[in-house]
PDB file of C-alpha atoms in Angstrom:
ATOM      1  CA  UNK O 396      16.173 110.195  64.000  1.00 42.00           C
ATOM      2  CA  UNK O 397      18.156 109.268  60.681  1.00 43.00           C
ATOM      3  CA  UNK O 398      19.374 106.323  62.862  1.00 40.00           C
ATOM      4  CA  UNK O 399      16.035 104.655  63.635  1.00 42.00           C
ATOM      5  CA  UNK O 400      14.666 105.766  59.977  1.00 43.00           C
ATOM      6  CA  UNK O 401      17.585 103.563  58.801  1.00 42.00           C
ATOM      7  CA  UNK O 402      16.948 100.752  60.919  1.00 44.00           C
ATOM      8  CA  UNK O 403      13.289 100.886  59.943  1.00 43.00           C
ATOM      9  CA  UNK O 404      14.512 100.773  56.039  1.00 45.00           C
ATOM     10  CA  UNK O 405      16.626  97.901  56.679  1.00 45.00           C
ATOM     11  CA  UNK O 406      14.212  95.776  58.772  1.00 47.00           C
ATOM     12  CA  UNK O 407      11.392  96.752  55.706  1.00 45.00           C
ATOM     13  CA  UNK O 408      14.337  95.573  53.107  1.00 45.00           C
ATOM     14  CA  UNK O 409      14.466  92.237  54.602  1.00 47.00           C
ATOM     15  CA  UNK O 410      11.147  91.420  55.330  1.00 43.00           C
ATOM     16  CA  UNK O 411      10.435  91.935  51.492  1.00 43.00           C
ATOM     17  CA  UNK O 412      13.259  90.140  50.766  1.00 38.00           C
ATOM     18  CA  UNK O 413      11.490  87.216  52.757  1.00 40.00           C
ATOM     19  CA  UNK O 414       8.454  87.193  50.978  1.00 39.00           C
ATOM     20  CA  UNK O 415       9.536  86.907  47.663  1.00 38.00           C
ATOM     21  CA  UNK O 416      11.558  84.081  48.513  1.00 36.00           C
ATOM     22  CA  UNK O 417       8.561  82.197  50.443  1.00 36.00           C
ATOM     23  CA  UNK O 418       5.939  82.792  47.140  1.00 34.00           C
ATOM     24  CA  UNK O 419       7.916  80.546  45.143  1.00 36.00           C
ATOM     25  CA  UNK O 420       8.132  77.754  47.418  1.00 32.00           C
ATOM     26  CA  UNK O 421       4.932  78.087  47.760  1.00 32.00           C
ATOM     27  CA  UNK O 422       3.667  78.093  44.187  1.00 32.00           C
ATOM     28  CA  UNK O 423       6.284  75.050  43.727  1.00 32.00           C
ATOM     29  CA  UNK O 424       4.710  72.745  45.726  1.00 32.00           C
ATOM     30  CA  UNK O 425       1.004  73.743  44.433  1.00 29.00           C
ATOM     31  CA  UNK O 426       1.581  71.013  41.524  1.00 26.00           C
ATOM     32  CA  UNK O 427       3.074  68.421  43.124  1.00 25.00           C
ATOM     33  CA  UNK O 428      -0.177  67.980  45.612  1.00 22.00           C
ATOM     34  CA  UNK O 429      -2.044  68.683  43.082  1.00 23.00           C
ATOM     35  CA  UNK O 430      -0.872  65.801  40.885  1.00 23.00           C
ATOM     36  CA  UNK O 431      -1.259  63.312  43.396  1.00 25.00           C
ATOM     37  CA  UNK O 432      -4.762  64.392  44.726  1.00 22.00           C
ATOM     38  CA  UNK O 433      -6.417  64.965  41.124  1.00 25.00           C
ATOM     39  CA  UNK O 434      -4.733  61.483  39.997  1.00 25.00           C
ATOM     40  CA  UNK O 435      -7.331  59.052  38.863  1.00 26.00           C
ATOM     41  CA  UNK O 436      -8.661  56.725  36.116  1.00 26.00           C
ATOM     42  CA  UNK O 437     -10.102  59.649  34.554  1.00 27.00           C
ATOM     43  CA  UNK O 438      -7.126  61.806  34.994  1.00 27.00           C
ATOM     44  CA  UNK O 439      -6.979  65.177  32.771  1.00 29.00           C
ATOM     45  CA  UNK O 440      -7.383  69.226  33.524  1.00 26.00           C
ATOM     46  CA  UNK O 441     -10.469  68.574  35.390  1.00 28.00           C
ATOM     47  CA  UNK O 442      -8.547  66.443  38.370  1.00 28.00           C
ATOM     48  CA  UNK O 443      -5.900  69.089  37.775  1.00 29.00           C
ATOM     49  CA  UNK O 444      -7.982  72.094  37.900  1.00 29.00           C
ATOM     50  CA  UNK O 445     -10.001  70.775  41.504  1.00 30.00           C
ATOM     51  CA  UNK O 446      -7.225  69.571  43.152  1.00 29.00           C
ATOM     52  CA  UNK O 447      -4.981  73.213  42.723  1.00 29.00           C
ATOM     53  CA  UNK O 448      -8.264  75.138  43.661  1.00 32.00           C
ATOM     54  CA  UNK O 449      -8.781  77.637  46.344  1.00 30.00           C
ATOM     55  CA  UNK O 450      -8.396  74.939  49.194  1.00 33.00           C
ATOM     56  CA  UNK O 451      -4.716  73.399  48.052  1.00 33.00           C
ATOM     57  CA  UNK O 452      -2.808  76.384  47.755  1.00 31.00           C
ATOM     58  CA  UNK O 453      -4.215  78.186  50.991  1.00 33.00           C
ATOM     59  CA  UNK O 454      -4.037  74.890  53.192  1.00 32.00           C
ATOM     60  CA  UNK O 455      -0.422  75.011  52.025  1.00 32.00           C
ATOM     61  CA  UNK O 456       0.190  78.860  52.919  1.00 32.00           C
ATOM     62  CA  UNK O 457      -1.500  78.120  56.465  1.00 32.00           C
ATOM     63  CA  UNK O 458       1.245  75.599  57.086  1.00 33.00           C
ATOM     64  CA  UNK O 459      -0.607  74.123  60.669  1.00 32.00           C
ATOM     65  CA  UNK O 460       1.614  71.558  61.662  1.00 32.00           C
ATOM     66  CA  UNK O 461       0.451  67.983  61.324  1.00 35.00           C
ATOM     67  CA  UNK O 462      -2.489  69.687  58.795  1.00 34.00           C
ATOM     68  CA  UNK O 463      -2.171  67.454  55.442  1.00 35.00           C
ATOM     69  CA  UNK O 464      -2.068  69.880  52.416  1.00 34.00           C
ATOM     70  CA  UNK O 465      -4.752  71.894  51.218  1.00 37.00           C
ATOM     71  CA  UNK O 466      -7.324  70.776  54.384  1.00 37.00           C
ATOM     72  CA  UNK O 467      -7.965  72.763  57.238  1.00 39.00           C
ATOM     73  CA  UNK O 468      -9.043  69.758  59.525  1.00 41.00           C
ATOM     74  CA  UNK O 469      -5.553  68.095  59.259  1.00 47.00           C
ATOM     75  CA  UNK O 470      -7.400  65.661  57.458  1.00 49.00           C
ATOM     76  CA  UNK O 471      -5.886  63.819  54.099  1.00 51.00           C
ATOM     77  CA  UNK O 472      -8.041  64.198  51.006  1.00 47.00           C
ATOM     78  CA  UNK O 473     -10.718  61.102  51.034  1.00 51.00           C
ATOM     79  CA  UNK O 474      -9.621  58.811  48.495  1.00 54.00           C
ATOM     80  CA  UNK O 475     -11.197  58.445  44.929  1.00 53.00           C
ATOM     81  CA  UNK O 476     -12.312  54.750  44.407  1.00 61.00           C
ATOM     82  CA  UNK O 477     -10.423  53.069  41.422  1.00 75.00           C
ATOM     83  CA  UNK O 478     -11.952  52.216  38.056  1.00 83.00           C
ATOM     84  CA  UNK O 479     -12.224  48.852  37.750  1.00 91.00           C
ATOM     85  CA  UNK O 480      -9.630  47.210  34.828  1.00 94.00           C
ATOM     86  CA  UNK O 481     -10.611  47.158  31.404  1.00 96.00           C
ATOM     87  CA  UNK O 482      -9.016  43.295  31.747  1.00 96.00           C
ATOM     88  CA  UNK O 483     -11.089  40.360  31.720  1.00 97.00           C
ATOM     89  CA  UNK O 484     -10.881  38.525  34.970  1.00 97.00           C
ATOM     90  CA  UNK O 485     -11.557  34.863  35.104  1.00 97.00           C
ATOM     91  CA  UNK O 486     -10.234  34.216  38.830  1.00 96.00           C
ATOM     92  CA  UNK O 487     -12.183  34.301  41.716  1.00 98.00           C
ATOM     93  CA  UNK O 488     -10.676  36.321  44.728  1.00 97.00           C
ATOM     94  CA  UNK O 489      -8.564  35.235  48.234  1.00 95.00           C
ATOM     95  CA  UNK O 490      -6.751  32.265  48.251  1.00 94.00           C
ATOM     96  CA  UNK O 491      -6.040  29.577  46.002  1.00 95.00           C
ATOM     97  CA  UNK O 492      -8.441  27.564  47.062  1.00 96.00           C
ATOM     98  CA  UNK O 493     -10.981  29.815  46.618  1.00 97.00           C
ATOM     99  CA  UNK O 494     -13.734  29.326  43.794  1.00 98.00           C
ATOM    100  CA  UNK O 495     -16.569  31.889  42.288  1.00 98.00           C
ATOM    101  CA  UNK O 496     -19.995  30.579  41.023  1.00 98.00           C
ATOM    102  CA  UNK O 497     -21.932  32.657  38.831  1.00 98.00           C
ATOM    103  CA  UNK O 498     -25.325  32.657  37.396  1.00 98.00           C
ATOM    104  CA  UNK O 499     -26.117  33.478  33.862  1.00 98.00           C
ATOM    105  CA  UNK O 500     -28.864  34.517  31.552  1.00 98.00           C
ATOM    106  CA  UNK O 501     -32.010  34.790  34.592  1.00 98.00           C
ATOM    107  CA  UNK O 502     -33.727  35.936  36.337  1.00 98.00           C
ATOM    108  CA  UNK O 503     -36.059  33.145  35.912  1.00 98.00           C
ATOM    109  CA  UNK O 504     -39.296  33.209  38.113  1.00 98.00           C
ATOM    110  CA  UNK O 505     -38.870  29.058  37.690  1.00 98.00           C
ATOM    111  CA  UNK O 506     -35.344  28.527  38.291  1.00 98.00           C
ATOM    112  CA  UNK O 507     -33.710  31.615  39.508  1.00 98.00           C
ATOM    113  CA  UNK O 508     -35.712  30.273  43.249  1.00 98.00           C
ATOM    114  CA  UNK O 509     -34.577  26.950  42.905  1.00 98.00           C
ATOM    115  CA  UNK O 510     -30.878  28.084  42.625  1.00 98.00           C
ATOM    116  CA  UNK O 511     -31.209  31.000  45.074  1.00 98.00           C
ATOM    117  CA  UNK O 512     -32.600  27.798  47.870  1.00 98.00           C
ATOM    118  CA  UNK O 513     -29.752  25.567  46.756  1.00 98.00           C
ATOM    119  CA  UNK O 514     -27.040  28.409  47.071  1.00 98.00           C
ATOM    120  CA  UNK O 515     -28.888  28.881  50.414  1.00 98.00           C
ATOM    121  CA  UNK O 516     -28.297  25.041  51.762  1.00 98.00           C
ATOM    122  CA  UNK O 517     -24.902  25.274  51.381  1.00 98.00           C
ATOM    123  CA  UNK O 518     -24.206  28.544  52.095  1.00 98.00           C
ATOM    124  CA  UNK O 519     -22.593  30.225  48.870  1.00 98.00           C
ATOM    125  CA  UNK O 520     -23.000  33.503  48.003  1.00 98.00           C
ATOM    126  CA  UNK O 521     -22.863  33.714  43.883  1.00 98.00           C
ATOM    127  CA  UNK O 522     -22.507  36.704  41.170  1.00 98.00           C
ATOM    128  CA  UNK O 523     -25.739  36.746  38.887  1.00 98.00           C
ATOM    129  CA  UNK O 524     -25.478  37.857  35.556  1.00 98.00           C
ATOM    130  CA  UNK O 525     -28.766  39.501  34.605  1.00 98.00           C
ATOM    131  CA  UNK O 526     -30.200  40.358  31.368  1.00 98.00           C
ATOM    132  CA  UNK O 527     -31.482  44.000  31.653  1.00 98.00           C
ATOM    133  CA  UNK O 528     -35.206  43.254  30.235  1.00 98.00           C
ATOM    134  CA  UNK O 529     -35.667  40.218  32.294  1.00 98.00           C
ATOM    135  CA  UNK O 530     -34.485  42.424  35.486  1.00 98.00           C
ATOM    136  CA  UNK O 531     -36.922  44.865  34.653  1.00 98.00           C
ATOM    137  CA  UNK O 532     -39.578  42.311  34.253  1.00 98.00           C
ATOM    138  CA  UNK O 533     -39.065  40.511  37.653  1.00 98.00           C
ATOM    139  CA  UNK O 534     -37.140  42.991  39.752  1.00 98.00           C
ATOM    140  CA  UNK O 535     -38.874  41.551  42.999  1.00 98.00           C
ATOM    141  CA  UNK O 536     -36.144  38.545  41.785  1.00 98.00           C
ATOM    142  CA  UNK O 537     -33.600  40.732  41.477  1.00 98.00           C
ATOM    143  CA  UNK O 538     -34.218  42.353  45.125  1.00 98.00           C
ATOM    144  CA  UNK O 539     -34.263  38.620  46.397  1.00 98.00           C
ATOM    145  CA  UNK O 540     -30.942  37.883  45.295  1.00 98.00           C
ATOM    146  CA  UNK O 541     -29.331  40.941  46.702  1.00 98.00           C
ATOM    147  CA  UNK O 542     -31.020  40.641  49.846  1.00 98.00           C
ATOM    148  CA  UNK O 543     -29.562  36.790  50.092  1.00 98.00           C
ATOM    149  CA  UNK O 544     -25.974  38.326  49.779  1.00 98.00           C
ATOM    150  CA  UNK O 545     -25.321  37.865  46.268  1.00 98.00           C
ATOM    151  CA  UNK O 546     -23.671  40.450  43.577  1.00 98.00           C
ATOM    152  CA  UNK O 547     -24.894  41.206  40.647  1.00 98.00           C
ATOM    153  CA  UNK O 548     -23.708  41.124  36.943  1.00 98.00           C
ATOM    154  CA  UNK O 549     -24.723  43.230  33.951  1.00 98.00           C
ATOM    155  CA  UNK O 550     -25.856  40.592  31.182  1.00 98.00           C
ATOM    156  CA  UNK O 551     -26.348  43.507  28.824  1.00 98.00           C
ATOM    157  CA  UNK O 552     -29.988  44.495  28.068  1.00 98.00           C
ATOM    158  CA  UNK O 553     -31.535  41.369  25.517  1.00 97.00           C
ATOM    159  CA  UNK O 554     -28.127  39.067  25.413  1.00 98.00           C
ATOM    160  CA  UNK O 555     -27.497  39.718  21.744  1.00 97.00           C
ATOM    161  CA  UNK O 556     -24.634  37.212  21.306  1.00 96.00           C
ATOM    162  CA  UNK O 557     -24.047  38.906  18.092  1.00 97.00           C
ATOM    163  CA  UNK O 558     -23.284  42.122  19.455  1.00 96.00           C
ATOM    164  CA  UNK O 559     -19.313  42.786  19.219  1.00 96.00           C
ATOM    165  CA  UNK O 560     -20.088  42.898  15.557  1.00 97.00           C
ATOM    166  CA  UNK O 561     -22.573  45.790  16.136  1.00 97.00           C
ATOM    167  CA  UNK O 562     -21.173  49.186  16.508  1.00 98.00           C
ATOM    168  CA  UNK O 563     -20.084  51.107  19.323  1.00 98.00           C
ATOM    169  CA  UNK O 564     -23.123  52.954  20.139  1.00 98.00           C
ATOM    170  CA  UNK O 565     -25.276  50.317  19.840  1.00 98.00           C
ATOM    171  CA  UNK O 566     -23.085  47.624  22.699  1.00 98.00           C
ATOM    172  CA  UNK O 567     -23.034  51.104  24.701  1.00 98.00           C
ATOM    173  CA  UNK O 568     -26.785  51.270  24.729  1.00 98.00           C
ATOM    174  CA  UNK O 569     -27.015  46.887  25.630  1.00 98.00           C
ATOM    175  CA  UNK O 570     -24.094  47.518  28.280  1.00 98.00           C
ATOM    176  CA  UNK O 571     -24.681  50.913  30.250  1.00 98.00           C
ATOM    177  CA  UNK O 572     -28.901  50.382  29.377  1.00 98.00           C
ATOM    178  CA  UNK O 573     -28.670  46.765  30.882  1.00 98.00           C
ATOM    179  CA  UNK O 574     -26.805  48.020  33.927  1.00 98.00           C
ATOM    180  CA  UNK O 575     -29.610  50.873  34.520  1.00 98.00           C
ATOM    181  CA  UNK O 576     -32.356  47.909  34.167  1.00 98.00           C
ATOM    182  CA  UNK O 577     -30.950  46.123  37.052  1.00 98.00           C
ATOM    183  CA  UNK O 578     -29.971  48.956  39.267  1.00 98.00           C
ATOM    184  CA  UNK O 579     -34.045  50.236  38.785  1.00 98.00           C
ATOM    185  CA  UNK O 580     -35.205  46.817  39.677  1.00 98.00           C
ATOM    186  CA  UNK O 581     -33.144  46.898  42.846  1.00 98.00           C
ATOM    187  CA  UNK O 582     -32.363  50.927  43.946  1.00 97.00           C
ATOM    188  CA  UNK O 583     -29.499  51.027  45.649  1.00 97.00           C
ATOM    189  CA  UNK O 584     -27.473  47.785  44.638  1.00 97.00           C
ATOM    190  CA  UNK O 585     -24.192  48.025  43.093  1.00 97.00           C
ATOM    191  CA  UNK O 586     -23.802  46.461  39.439  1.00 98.00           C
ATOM    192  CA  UNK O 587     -20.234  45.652  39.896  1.00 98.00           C
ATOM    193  CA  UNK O 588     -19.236  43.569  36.248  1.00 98.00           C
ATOM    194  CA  UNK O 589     -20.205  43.302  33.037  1.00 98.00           C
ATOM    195  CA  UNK O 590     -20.247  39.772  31.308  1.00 98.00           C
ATOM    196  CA  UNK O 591     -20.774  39.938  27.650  1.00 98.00           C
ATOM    197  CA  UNK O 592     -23.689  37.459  26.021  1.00 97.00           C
ATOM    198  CA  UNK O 593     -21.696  34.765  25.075  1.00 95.00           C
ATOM    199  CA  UNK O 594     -18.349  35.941  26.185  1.00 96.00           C
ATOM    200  CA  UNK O 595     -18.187  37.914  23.254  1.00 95.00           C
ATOM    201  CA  UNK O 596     -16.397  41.086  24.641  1.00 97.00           C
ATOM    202  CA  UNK O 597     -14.386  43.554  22.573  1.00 97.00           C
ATOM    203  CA  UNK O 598     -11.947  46.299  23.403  1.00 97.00           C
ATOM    204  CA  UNK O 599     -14.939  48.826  23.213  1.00 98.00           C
ATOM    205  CA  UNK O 600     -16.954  46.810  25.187  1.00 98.00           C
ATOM    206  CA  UNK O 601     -14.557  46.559  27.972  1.00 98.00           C
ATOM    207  CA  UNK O 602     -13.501  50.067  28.111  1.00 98.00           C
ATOM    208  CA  UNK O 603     -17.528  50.960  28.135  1.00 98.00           C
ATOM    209  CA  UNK O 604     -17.991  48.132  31.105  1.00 98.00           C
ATOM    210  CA  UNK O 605     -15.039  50.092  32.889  1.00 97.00           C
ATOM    211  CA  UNK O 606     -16.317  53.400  32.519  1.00 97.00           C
ATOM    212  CA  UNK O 607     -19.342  52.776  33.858  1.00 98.00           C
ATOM    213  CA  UNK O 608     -17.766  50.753  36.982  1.00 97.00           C
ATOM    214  CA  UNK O 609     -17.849  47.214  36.254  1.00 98.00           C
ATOM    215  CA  UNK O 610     -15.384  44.893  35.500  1.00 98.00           C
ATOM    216  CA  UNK O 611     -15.584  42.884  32.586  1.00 98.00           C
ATOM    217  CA  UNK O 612     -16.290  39.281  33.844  1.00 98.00           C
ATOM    218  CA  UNK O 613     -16.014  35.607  32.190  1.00 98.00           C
ATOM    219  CA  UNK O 614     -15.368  32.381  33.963  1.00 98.00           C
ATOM    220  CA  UNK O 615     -12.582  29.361  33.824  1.00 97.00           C
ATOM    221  CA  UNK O 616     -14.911  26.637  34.052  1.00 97.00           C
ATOM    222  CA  UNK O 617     -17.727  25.968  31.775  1.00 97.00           C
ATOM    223  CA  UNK O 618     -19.729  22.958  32.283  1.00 97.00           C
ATOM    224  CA  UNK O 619     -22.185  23.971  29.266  1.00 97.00           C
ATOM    225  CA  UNK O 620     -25.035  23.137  31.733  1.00 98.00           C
ATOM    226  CA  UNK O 621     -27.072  25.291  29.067  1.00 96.00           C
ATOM    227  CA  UNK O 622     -27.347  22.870  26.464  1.00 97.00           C
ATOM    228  CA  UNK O 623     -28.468  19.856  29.096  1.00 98.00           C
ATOM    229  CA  UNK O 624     -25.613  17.719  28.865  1.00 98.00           C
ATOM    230  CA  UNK O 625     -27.076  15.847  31.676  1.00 98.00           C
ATOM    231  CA  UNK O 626     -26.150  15.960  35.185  1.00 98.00           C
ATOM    232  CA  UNK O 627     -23.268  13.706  35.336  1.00 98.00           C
ATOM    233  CA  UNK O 628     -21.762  15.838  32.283  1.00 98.00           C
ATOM    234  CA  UNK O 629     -21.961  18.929  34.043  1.00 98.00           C
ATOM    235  CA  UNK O 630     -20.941  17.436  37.257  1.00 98.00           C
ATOM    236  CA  UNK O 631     -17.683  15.932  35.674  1.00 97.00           C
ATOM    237  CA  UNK O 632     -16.874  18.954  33.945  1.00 96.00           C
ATOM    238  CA  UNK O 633     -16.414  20.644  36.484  1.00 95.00           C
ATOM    239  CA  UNK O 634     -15.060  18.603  39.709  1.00 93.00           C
ATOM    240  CA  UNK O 635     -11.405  19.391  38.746  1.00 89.00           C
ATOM    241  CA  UNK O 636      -9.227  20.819  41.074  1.00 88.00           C
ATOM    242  CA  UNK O 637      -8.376  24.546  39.986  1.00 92.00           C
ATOM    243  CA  UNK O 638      -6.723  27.534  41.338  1.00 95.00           C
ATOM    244  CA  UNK O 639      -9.051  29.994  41.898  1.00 96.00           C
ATOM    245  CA  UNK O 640     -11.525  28.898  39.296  1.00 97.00           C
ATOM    246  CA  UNK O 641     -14.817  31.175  38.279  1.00 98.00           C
ATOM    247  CA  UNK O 642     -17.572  28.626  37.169  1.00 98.00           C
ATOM    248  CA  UNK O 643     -20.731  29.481  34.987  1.00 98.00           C
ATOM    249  CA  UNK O 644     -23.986  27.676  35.394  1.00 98.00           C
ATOM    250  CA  UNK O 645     -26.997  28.870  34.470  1.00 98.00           C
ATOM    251  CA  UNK O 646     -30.840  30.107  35.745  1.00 98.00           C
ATOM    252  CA  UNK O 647     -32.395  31.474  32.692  1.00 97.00           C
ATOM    253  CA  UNK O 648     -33.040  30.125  28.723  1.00 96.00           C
ATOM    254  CA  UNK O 649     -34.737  26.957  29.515  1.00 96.00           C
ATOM    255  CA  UNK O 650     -35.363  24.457  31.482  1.00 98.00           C
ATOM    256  CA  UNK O 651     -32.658  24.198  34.081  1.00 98.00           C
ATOM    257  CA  UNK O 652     -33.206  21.619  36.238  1.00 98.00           C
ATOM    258  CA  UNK O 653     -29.804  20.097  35.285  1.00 98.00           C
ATOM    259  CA  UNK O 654     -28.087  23.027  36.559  1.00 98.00           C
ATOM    260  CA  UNK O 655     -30.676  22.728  40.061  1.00 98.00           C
ATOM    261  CA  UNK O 656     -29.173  18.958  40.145  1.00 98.00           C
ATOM    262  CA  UNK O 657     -25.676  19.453  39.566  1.00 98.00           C
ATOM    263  CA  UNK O 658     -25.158  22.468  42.119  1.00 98.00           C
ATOM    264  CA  UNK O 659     -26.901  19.921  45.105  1.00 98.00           C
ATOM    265  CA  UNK O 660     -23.575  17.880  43.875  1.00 98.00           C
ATOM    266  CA  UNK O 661     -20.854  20.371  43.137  1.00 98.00           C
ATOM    267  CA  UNK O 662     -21.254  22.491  45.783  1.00 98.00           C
ATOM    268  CA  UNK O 663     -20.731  20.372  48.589  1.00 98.00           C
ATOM    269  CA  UNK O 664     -17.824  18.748  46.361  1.00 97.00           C
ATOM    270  CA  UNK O 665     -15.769  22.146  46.223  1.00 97.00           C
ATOM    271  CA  UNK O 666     -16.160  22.088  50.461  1.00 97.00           C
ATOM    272  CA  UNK O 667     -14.759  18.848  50.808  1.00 96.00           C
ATOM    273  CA  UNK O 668     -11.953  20.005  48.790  1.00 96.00           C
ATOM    274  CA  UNK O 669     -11.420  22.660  50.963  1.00 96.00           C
ATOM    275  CA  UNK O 670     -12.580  25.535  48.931  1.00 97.00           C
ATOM    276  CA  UNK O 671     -13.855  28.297  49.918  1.00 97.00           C
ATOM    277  CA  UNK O 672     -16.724  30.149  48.187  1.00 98.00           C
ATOM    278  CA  UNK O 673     -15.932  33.729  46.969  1.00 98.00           C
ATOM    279  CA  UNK O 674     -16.511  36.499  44.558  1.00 98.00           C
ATOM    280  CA  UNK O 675     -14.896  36.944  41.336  1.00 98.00           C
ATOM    281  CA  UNK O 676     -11.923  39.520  41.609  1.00 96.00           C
ATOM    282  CA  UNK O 677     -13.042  43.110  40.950  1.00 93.00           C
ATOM    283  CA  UNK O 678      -9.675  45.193  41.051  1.00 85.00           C
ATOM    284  CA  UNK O 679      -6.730  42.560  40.969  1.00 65.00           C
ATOM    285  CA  UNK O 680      -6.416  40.062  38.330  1.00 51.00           C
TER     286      UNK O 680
END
């Protein structure tokens, strides 16, 4: 009997002696998941704090093989989608002979048609920059142009041009209340950038655009179609090759049958150059 009580005592000794060494390696590697599944734009205690909750450090302790961390499918974490840059991008995306038109200052229940048929002819797709109040009063326009394929562009909410010398609340309310126009005309469609009226972005402004998912958008080509050059003008200014150029015409603030005009000629142009027709870059420079 004192043999097998001994035994016992040893066998309990090192069993103990087990656990204390497995609690550390567990708590160890708590932080290191942690850190990589609560790392995003946003960052801080609150990624920390969800990603070390009750799921991470139990997932760990069940140690299933093949089971990623902290799931108890085997499944990896889904991933969070990026913030867009606070950067300005000018290029469009793919190749270098790619090329992104975008619309400006509409929708126009005169011109924003027109365009939308032209784009249609030669079959480009286009980013339209809205202006929140004229999205909210034509949002049957605004549900045209998604449902033709196009993107959309917050335009702010009345295209104050003098608005990066207004304060920081007030080019929150144009930016974030423009975006909310536009999304209410069409439910469901993404708002993915954020062009300021007249180019006329600031650091604020960016970071705001950002925040609220869109990248802050301007162009490389501007044919200045908006004061009515004439069609030639416009058409001139812009048939030069480029690498990856995005190129602003216009829908809305007048009478833009230039614009109508020069697209029948510049579109077709870009094909025969071998361009193809894409989207401004959202997450890449």
């Amino acid at each position: 009997m004192a043999i097998t009580s001994t035994r016992a005592r040893r066998r309990a000794g090192r069993t103990a002696l087990a656990a204390a060494v497995l609690i550390p390696v567990t708590l160890l590697g708590a932080p290191s998941y942690a850190a990589a599944d609560g790392a995003t734009e946003a960052g801080g205690p609150a990624g920390a704090a969800g990603a070390a909750g009750p799921a991470g450090p139990a997932g760990a302790a069940a140690g299933r093989p093949g089971n990623a961390p902290g799931t108890a499918s085997g499944k990896a974490p889904a991933a969070r989608p990026a913030a867009p840059p606070v950067t300005i991008t000018r290029t469009a995306m793919g190749a270098e002979r790619s090329v992104a038109i975008t619309i400006d200052d509409g929708p126009d229940p005169v011109w924003t048609p027109k365009v939308l048929d032209v784009l249609d002819r030669y079959e480009v797709k286009a980013t339209f920059c809205m202006i929140g109040t004229k999205a909210q009063k034509h949002p049957a326009l605004v549900r045209e142009v998604v449902a033709r394929g196009h993107r959309l562009c917050d335009h702010s909410v009345g295209h104050d041009t003098a608005m990066d010398h207004k304060p920081v609340a007030y080019q929150e309310r144009e930016i974030v209340g423009g975006k909310e126009m536009i999304e209410k005309a069409a439910p469901g469609a993404r708002v993915e950038y954020y062009r300021a009226p007249g180019g006329a972005f600031t650091p604020d402004s960016r970071r705001i655009a950002a925040a609220h998912g869109m990248r802050p958008l301007g162009w490389s080509v501007d044919p200045q179609d908006w004061s009515r050059p004439g069609v030639p003008a416009i058409v001139d200014s812009v048939q030069h090759p480029l690498v990856r150029p995005t190129v602003l015409f216009h829908d809305g603030g007048g009478d833009r049958s230039e614009t109508v005009a020069a697209l029948e000629k510049v579109l077709p142009w870009y094909a025969r150059q071998g361009y193809a027709f894409t989207f401004p870059a959202v997450h890449s420079a």
